PDB file of C-alpha atoms in Angstrom:
ATOM      1  CA  MET A   1       0.138  -0.233   0.153  1.00 58.00           C
ATOM      2  CA  ILE A   2       2.357   2.231   1.254  1.00 63.00           C
ATOM      3  CA  SER A   3       4.124   1.637  -2.590  1.00 66.00           C
ATOM      4  CA  VAL A   4       0.897   2.911  -4.208  1.00 54.00           C
ATOM      5  CA  LEU A   5       0.786   5.982  -2.603  1.00 53.00           C
ATOM      6  CA  LYS A   6       4.343   6.425  -3.527  1.00 58.00           C
ATOM      7  CA  ASN A   7       4.181   6.119  -6.584  1.00 59.00           C
ATOM      8  CA  LEU A   8       0.821   7.793  -6.746  1.00 52.00           C
ATOM      9  CA  ALA A   9       2.851  11.136  -5.034  1.00 52.00           C
ATOM     10  CA  LYS A  10       5.412  11.036  -8.236  1.00 54.00           C
ATOM     11  CA  VAL A  11       2.846  11.311 -10.404  1.00 52.00           C
ATOM     12  CA  CYS A  12       0.546  13.752  -8.818  1.00 60.00           C
ATOM     13  CA  PHE A  13       3.908  15.572  -8.034  1.00 50.00           C
ATOM     14  CA  PRO A  14       6.658  15.273 -10.994  1.00 52.00           C
ATOM     15  CA  GLU A  15       8.113  18.832 -10.456  1.00 57.00           C
ATOM     16  CA  TYR A  16       9.009  17.997  -6.419  1.00 47.00           C
ATOM     17  CA  PHE A  17      10.132  14.527  -6.557  1.00 49.00           C
ATOM     18  CA  GLU A  18      12.463  16.004  -9.661  1.00 54.00           C
ATOM     19  CA  ARG A  19      13.975  18.561  -7.094  1.00 60.00           C
ATOM     20  CA  LYS A  20      14.385  16.063  -4.318  1.00 49.00           C
ATOM     21  CA  ARG A  21      16.597  14.294  -7.233  1.00 55.00           C
ATOM     22  CA  ILE A  22      18.324  16.831  -7.599  1.00 60.00           C
ATOM     23  CA  ASN A  23      19.013  18.326  -4.692  1.00 56.00           C
ATOM     24  CA  LEU A  24      20.002  14.986  -3.776  1.00 58.00           C
ATOM     25  CA  ILE A  25      23.593  14.993  -6.512  1.00 81.00           C
ATOM     26  CA  ASN A  26      26.761  16.133  -5.102  1.00 85.00           C
ATOM     27  CA  ALA A  27      27.688  19.253  -7.162  1.00 92.00           C
ATOM     28  CA  VAL A  28      26.384  23.429  -6.758  1.00 93.00           C
ATOM     29  CA  ILE A  29      24.090  23.355  -9.889  1.00 93.00           C
ATOM     30  CA  GLY A  30      22.282  26.768 -10.861  1.00 94.00           C
ATOM     31  CA  LYS A  31      18.736  27.429 -11.919  1.00 94.00           C
ATOM     32  CA  ASP A  32      16.683  25.971 -14.425  1.00 91.00           C
ATOM     33  CA  VAL A  33      19.669  23.280 -15.077  1.00 93.00           C
ATOM     34  CA  VAL A  34      18.382  20.057 -16.607  1.00 92.00           C
ATOM     35  CA  ILE A  35      20.575  16.447 -14.935  1.00 93.00           C
ATOM     36  CA  TYR A  36      18.515  13.727 -17.007  1.00 92.00           C
ATOM     37  CA  LYS A  37      18.230  10.671 -15.268  1.00 89.00           C
ATOM     38  CA  GLN A  38      21.191   8.671 -18.005  1.00 91.00           C
ATOM     39  CA  ALA A  39      23.022  11.615 -16.545  1.00 93.00           C
ATOM     40  CA  SER A  40      25.954  10.137 -13.365  1.00 92.00           C
ATOM     41  CA  ILE A  41      27.344  12.894 -11.205  1.00 92.00           C
ATOM     42  CA  TYR A  42      30.262  11.197  -8.978  1.00 91.00           C
ATOM     43  CA  ASN A  43      31.759  13.759  -6.862  1.00 90.00           C
ATOM     44  CA  GLY A  44      34.697  12.354  -4.618  1.00 82.00           C
ATOM     45  CA  ASN A  45      35.540  16.055  -3.296  1.00 84.00           C
ATOM     46  CA  LEU A  46      33.112  19.139  -1.420  1.00 88.00           C
ATOM     47  CA  LYS A  47      30.160  20.176  -2.942  1.00 90.00           C
ATOM     48  CA  HIS A  48      31.849  23.281  -5.038  1.00 92.00           C
ATOM     49  CA  ALA A  49      34.121  21.247  -6.703  1.00 94.00           C
ATOM     50  CA  ILE A  50      31.557  20.482  -9.138  1.00 96.00           C
ATOM     51  CA  THR A  51      29.795  23.601 -10.572  1.00 96.00           C
ATOM     52  CA  ILE A  52      26.709  23.921 -13.369  1.00 97.00           C
ATOM     53  CA  ALA A  53      25.236  27.402 -14.050  1.00 97.00           C
ATOM     54  CA  ASP A  54      21.497  28.074 -14.957  1.00 97.00           C
ATOM     55  CA  ASP A  55      20.267  26.632 -18.741  1.00 96.00           C
ATOM     56  CA  SER A  56      22.392  23.953 -18.648  1.00 97.00           C
ATOM     57  CA  HIS A  57      21.520  20.572 -20.129  1.00 97.00           C
ATOM     58  CA  ILE A  58      23.560  17.134 -18.669  1.00 96.00           C
ATOM     59  CA  LEU A  59      23.304  13.172 -19.718  1.00 96.00           C
ATOM     60  CA  GLY A  60      26.798  11.921 -19.169  1.00 96.00           C
ATOM     61  CA  ILE A  61      28.745  11.721 -17.041  1.00 95.00           C
ATOM     62  CA  LEU A  62      31.070  13.636 -14.489  1.00 96.00           C
ATOM     63  CA  LEU A  63      33.434  12.228 -12.004  1.00 92.00           C
ATOM     64  CA  THR A  64      36.229  14.447  -9.775  1.00 91.00           C
ATOM     65  CA  ALA A  65      38.739  12.274  -8.135  1.00 84.00           C
ATOM     66  CA  LYS A  66      38.530  11.293  -4.141  1.00 80.00           C
ATOM     67  CA  ASP A  67      39.868  14.546  -2.416  1.00 81.00           C
ATOM     68  CA  ARG A  68      40.824  16.423  -5.351  1.00 86.00           C
ATOM     69  CA  GLY A  69      39.475  17.431  -9.524  1.00 91.00           C
ATOM     70  CA  ASN A  70      37.244  20.212 -10.541  1.00 95.00           C
ATOM     71  CA  ILE A  71      34.484  20.365 -12.907  1.00 97.00           C
ATOM     72  CA  LYS A  72      32.824  24.090 -13.773  1.00 98.00           C
ATOM     73  CA  ILE A  73      29.901  23.915 -17.017  1.00 98.00           C
ATOM     74  CA  GLY A  74      29.595  27.181 -17.709  1.00 98.00           C
ATOM     75  CA  HIS A  75      25.149  28.693 -18.681  1.00 98.00           C
ATOM     76  CA  HIS A  76      23.485  27.165 -21.519  1.00 98.00           C
ATOM     77  CA  SER A  77      25.747  24.376 -22.290  1.00 98.00           C
ATOM     78  CA  PHE A  78      24.617  20.918 -23.167  1.00 98.00           C
ATOM     79  CA  ILE A  79      27.168  17.411 -22.364  1.00 98.00           C
ATOM     80  CA  GLY A  80      26.099  14.587 -24.712  1.00 97.00           C
ATOM     81  CA  GLU A  81      24.691  10.994 -23.909  1.00 96.00           C
ATOM     82  CA  GLY A  82      27.730   8.923 -23.175  1.00 96.00           C
ATOM     83  CA  THR A  83      30.190  11.832 -22.724  1.00 98.00           C
ATOM     84  CA  ARG A  84      32.750  11.232 -19.980  1.00 97.00           C
ATOM     85  CA  ILE A  85      34.326  14.028 -17.815  1.00 97.00           C
ATOM     86  CA  TYR A  86      37.233  12.857 -15.420  1.00 94.00           C
ATOM     87  CA  SER A  87      38.552  15.778 -12.991  1.00 94.00           C
ATOM     88  CA  VAL A  88      41.381  15.347 -11.019  1.00 90.00           C
ATOM     89  CA  LEU A  89      42.781  18.749 -11.348  1.00 93.00           C
ATOM     90  CA  GLY A  90      40.110  21.022 -13.279  1.00 95.00           C
ATOM     91  CA  ILE A  91      38.271  20.591 -16.277  1.00 98.00           C
ATOM     92  CA  THR A  92      36.531  24.121 -17.317  1.00 98.00           C
ATOM     93  CA  ILE A  93      33.859  24.719 -19.731  1.00 98.00           C
ATOM     94  CA  GLY A  94      32.580  28.136 -20.533  1.00 98.00           C
ATOM     95  CA  ASN A  95      28.499  28.906 -22.206  1.00 98.00           C
ATOM     96  CA  PHE A  96      26.943  28.111 -24.543  1.00 98.00           C
ATOM     97  CA  VAL A  97      29.232  25.216 -25.546  1.00 98.00           C
ATOM     98  CA  GLN A  98      27.997  21.995 -27.313  1.00 98.00           C
ATOM     99  CA  ILE A  99      29.706  18.147 -26.327  1.00 98.00           C
ATOM    100  CA  ALA A 100      27.860  15.654 -28.678  1.00 98.00           C
ATOM    101  CA  HIS A 101      27.538  12.323 -27.337  1.00 97.00           C
ATOM    102  CA  ASN A 102      30.729   9.701 -26.493  1.00 98.00           C
ATOM    103  CA  VAL A 103      32.276  11.921 -26.066  1.00 98.00           C
ATOM    104  CA  ASN A 104      35.376  11.711 -23.328  1.00 98.00           C
ATOM    105  CA  ILE A 105      37.622  15.026 -21.769  1.00 98.00           C
ATOM    106  CA  PHE A 106      39.953  14.266 -19.783  1.00 96.00           C
ATOM    107  CA  ASP A 107      42.567  16.814 -17.674  1.00 94.00           C
ATOM    108  CA  SER A 108      45.191  13.148 -16.382  1.00 86.00           C
ATOM    109  CA  ASN A 109      46.773  10.293 -17.480  1.00 76.00           C
ATOM    110  CA  ILE A 110      43.545   8.276 -15.901  1.00 71.00           C
ATOM    111  CA  HIS A 111      46.288   5.914 -14.959  1.00 64.00           C
ATOM    112  CA  SER A 112      50.660   5.715 -14.610  1.00 60.00           C
ATOM    113  CA  ILE A 113      51.953   4.969 -17.419  1.00 67.00           C
ATOM    114  CA  ASP A 114      54.621   2.971 -14.899  1.00 72.00           C
ATOM    115  CA  PRO A 115      53.411  -0.621 -15.073  1.00 72.00           C
ATOM    116  CA  THR A 116      54.267  -1.758 -11.232  1.00 71.00           C
ATOM    117  CA  GLU A 117      52.218   2.100 -10.381  1.00 69.00           C
ATOM    118  CA  ARG A 118      48.906   0.471 -13.096  1.00 63.00           C
ATOM    119  CA  LYS A 119      48.834  -3.113 -11.119  1.00 71.00           C
ATOM    120  CA  GLN A 120      48.210  -1.374  -7.811  1.00 73.00           C
ATOM    121  CA  GLU A 121      45.764   1.066  -9.504  1.00 67.00           C
ATOM    122  CA  LEU A 122      44.300  -1.505 -10.774  1.00 67.00           C
ATOM    123  CA  ILE A 123      43.928  -3.619  -7.355  1.00 65.00           C
ATOM    124  CA  MET A 124      42.590  -0.466  -5.685  1.00 67.00           C
ATOM    125  CA  ASN A 125      40.896   1.716  -7.678  1.00 66.00           C
ATOM    126  CA  PRO A 126      37.581  -0.309  -7.577  1.00 61.00           C
ATOM    127  CA  PHE A 127      36.991  -1.039  -4.686  1.00 61.00           C
ATOM    128  CA  ARG A 128      37.941   2.518  -3.268  1.00 60.00           C
ATOM    129  CA  GLY A 129      36.639   4.094  -6.253  1.00 58.00           C
ATOM    130  CA  PHE A 130      38.667   7.064  -8.567  1.00 59.00           C
ATOM    131  CA  ILE A 131      41.318   7.633  -5.935  1.00 60.00           C
ATOM    132  CA  GLN A 132      44.779   9.306  -7.003  1.00 58.00           C
ATOM    133  CA  PHE A 133      47.199   8.109  -5.332  1.00 58.00           C
ATOM    134  CA  ASN A 134      50.400   7.818  -8.391  1.00 62.00           C
ATOM    135  CA  ASP A 135      51.730  10.497 -10.413  1.00 63.00           C
ATOM    136  CA  LEU A 136      48.966  11.504 -13.746  1.00 70.00           C
ATOM    137  CA  GLN A 137      50.848  14.024 -14.586  1.00 83.00           C
ATOM    138  CA  GLU A 138      47.691  16.282 -15.048  1.00 86.00           C
ATOM    139  CA  LYS A 139      47.449  19.743 -16.504  1.00 94.00           C
ATOM    140  CA  GLN A 140      44.306  21.753 -16.385  1.00 97.00           C
ATOM    141  CA  VAL A 141      41.920  21.672 -19.548  1.00 98.00           C
ATOM    142  CA  ILE A 142      39.987  24.884 -21.077  1.00 98.00           C
ATOM    143  CA  ILE A 143      37.007  25.016 -23.498  1.00 98.00           C
ATOM    144  CA  ALA A 144      36.524  28.269 -23.773  1.00 98.00           C
ATOM    145  CA  ASP A 145      32.358  29.684 -24.728  1.00 98.00           C
ATOM    146  CA  ASN A 146      30.824  28.648 -27.574  1.00 98.00           C
ATOM    147  CA  VAL A 147      32.738  25.477 -28.843  1.00 98.00           C
ATOM    148  CA  TRP A 148      30.883  22.512 -30.301  1.00 98.00           C
ATOM    149  CA  ILE A 149      32.889  19.382 -30.092  1.00 98.00           C
ATOM    150  CA  GLY A 150      31.680  16.371 -32.448  1.00 98.00           C
ATOM    151  CA  ALA A 151      30.374  12.727 -31.182  1.00 98.00           C
ATOM    152  CA  GLY A 152      33.158  10.852 -29.800  1.00 98.00           C
ATOM    153  CA  SER A 153      35.512  12.742 -29.663  1.00 98.00           C
ATOM    154  CA  PHE A 154      38.524  12.823 -27.167  1.00 98.00           C
ATOM    155  CA  ILE A 155      40.227  16.450 -25.375  1.00 98.00           C
ATOM    156  CA  LEU A 156      43.240  15.516 -23.774  1.00 96.00           C
ATOM    157  CA  LYS A 157      44.773  17.039 -20.469  1.00 96.00           C
ATOM    158  CA  GLY A 158      46.004  20.331 -21.525  1.00 96.00           C
ATOM    159  CA  VAL A 159      44.111  21.821 -23.700  1.00 97.00           C
ATOM    160  CA  LYS A 160      41.980  24.726 -24.676  1.00 98.00           C
ATOM    161  CA  ILE A 161      40.085  25.221 -27.095  1.00 98.00           C
ATOM    162  CA  GLY A 162      38.939  28.997 -28.287  1.00 98.00           C
ATOM    163  CA  GLU A 163      36.150  30.960 -28.914  1.00 97.00           C
ATOM    164  CA  ASN A 164      33.351  29.499 -31.600  1.00 98.00           C
ATOM    165  CA  THR A 165      36.031  26.866 -32.458  1.00 98.00           C
ATOM    166  CA  VAL A 166      34.760  23.249 -33.736  1.00 98.00           C
ATOM    167  CA  VAL A 167      35.541  19.836 -32.933  1.00 98.00           C
ATOM    168  CA  GLY A 168      34.547  17.774 -35.771  1.00 98.00           C
ATOM    169  CA  ALA A 169      33.381  14.046 -34.712  1.00 98.00           C
ATOM    170  CA  GLY A 170      36.156  10.953 -33.891  1.00 97.00           C
ATOM    171  CA  SER A 171      38.839  14.276 -33.685  1.00 98.00           C
ATOM    172  CA  VAL A 172      40.789  13.316 -30.927  1.00 98.00           C
ATOM    173  CA  VAL A 173      42.688  16.746 -29.531  1.00 98.00           C
ATOM    174  CA  VAL A 174      45.511  16.731 -27.865  1.00 97.00           C
ATOM    175  CA  LYS A 175      47.104  20.220 -28.848  1.00 97.00           C
ATOM    176  CA  ASP A 176      45.233  23.401 -27.995  1.00 98.00           C
ATOM    177  CA  LEU A 177      42.972  25.057 -30.687  1.00 98.00           C
ATOM    178  CA  PRO A 178      42.219  28.749 -30.559  1.00 98.00           C
ATOM    179  CA  ALA A 179      39.071  30.883 -32.155  1.00 97.00           C
ATOM    180  CA  ASN A 180      36.919  30.439 -34.646  1.00 98.00           C
ATOM    181  CA  VAL A 181      38.494  27.261 -36.616  1.00 98.00           C
ATOM    182  CA  ILE A 182      37.529  23.662 -37.739  1.00 98.00           C
ATOM    183  CA  ALA A 183      40.108  21.203 -36.764  1.00 98.00           C
ATOM    184  CA  ALA A 184      39.045  17.294 -37.229  1.00 98.00           C
ATOM    185  CA  GLY A 185      41.713  13.946 -36.566  1.00 97.00           C
ATOM    186  CA  ASN A 186      43.935  12.272 -35.036  1.00 96.00           C
ATOM    187  CA  PRO A 187      45.671  15.130 -34.102  1.00 97.00           C
ATOM    188  CA  ALA A 188      43.181  17.201 -34.870  1.00 97.00           C
ATOM    189  CA  LYS A 189      44.159  19.595 -37.559  1.00 97.00           C
ATOM    190  CA  ILE A 190      43.046  23.137 -38.306  1.00 97.00           C
ATOM    191  CA  ILE A 191      41.053  22.516 -41.996  1.00 97.00           C
ATOM    192  CA  LYS A 192      39.337  25.695 -42.025  1.00 95.00           C
ATOM    193  CA  THR A 193      38.753  29.107 -40.051  1.00 96.00           C
ATOM    194  CA  ILE A 194      35.262  30.454 -39.565  1.00 93.00           C
ATOM    195  CA  GLN A 195      33.878  33.601 -39.043  1.00 84.00           C
ATOM    196  CA  GLY A 196      33.662  34.508 -35.727  1.00 64.00           C
ATOM    197  CA  ASN A 197      30.267  36.864 -34.732  1.00 64.00           C
ATOM    198  CA  ALA A 198      28.774  34.717 -32.262  1.00 57.00           C
ATOM    199  CA  SER A 199      27.567  36.989 -29.223  1.00 52.00           C
TER     200      SER A 199
END
């Protein structure tokens, strides 16, 4: 009987239960942010280590290491389904950024390049979560306003992508990209300049 009443309440008051679900997420979430059911947010840090500004839509995975990492997403941005954003140091995503599905953004190597240390990670991390105890050579990632990142792309540590830039689907970005260009490939190379008059 209690479960029937709970289900009835969820049907009659969906906005209340949606707000309750979002309030339980360990992140600072702005006004009118939509966090879809398929999204996952794993914040191993203080609440403000993940911030999502007003009117953004999150379908992907946001993850910070235990007591490390920072993810900042600006307003009116979109993170597609299956996209993974993993931070040990800091990842900043600007306003009006569109990140398609199955994109990977990392600010570190995720694993040690030393084989002995990798074995240690494999033994410990499945049981303790994403905990950094080796040198992952982390470098901050910055994605400026109005960037579009195509499906299946990889944005690797230390990369800065300038305003209005487009990254073609399936690209691997290992170096900075300036504003107002289209880049594609593995590794991503600039293939075209575009007009930078978006406001």
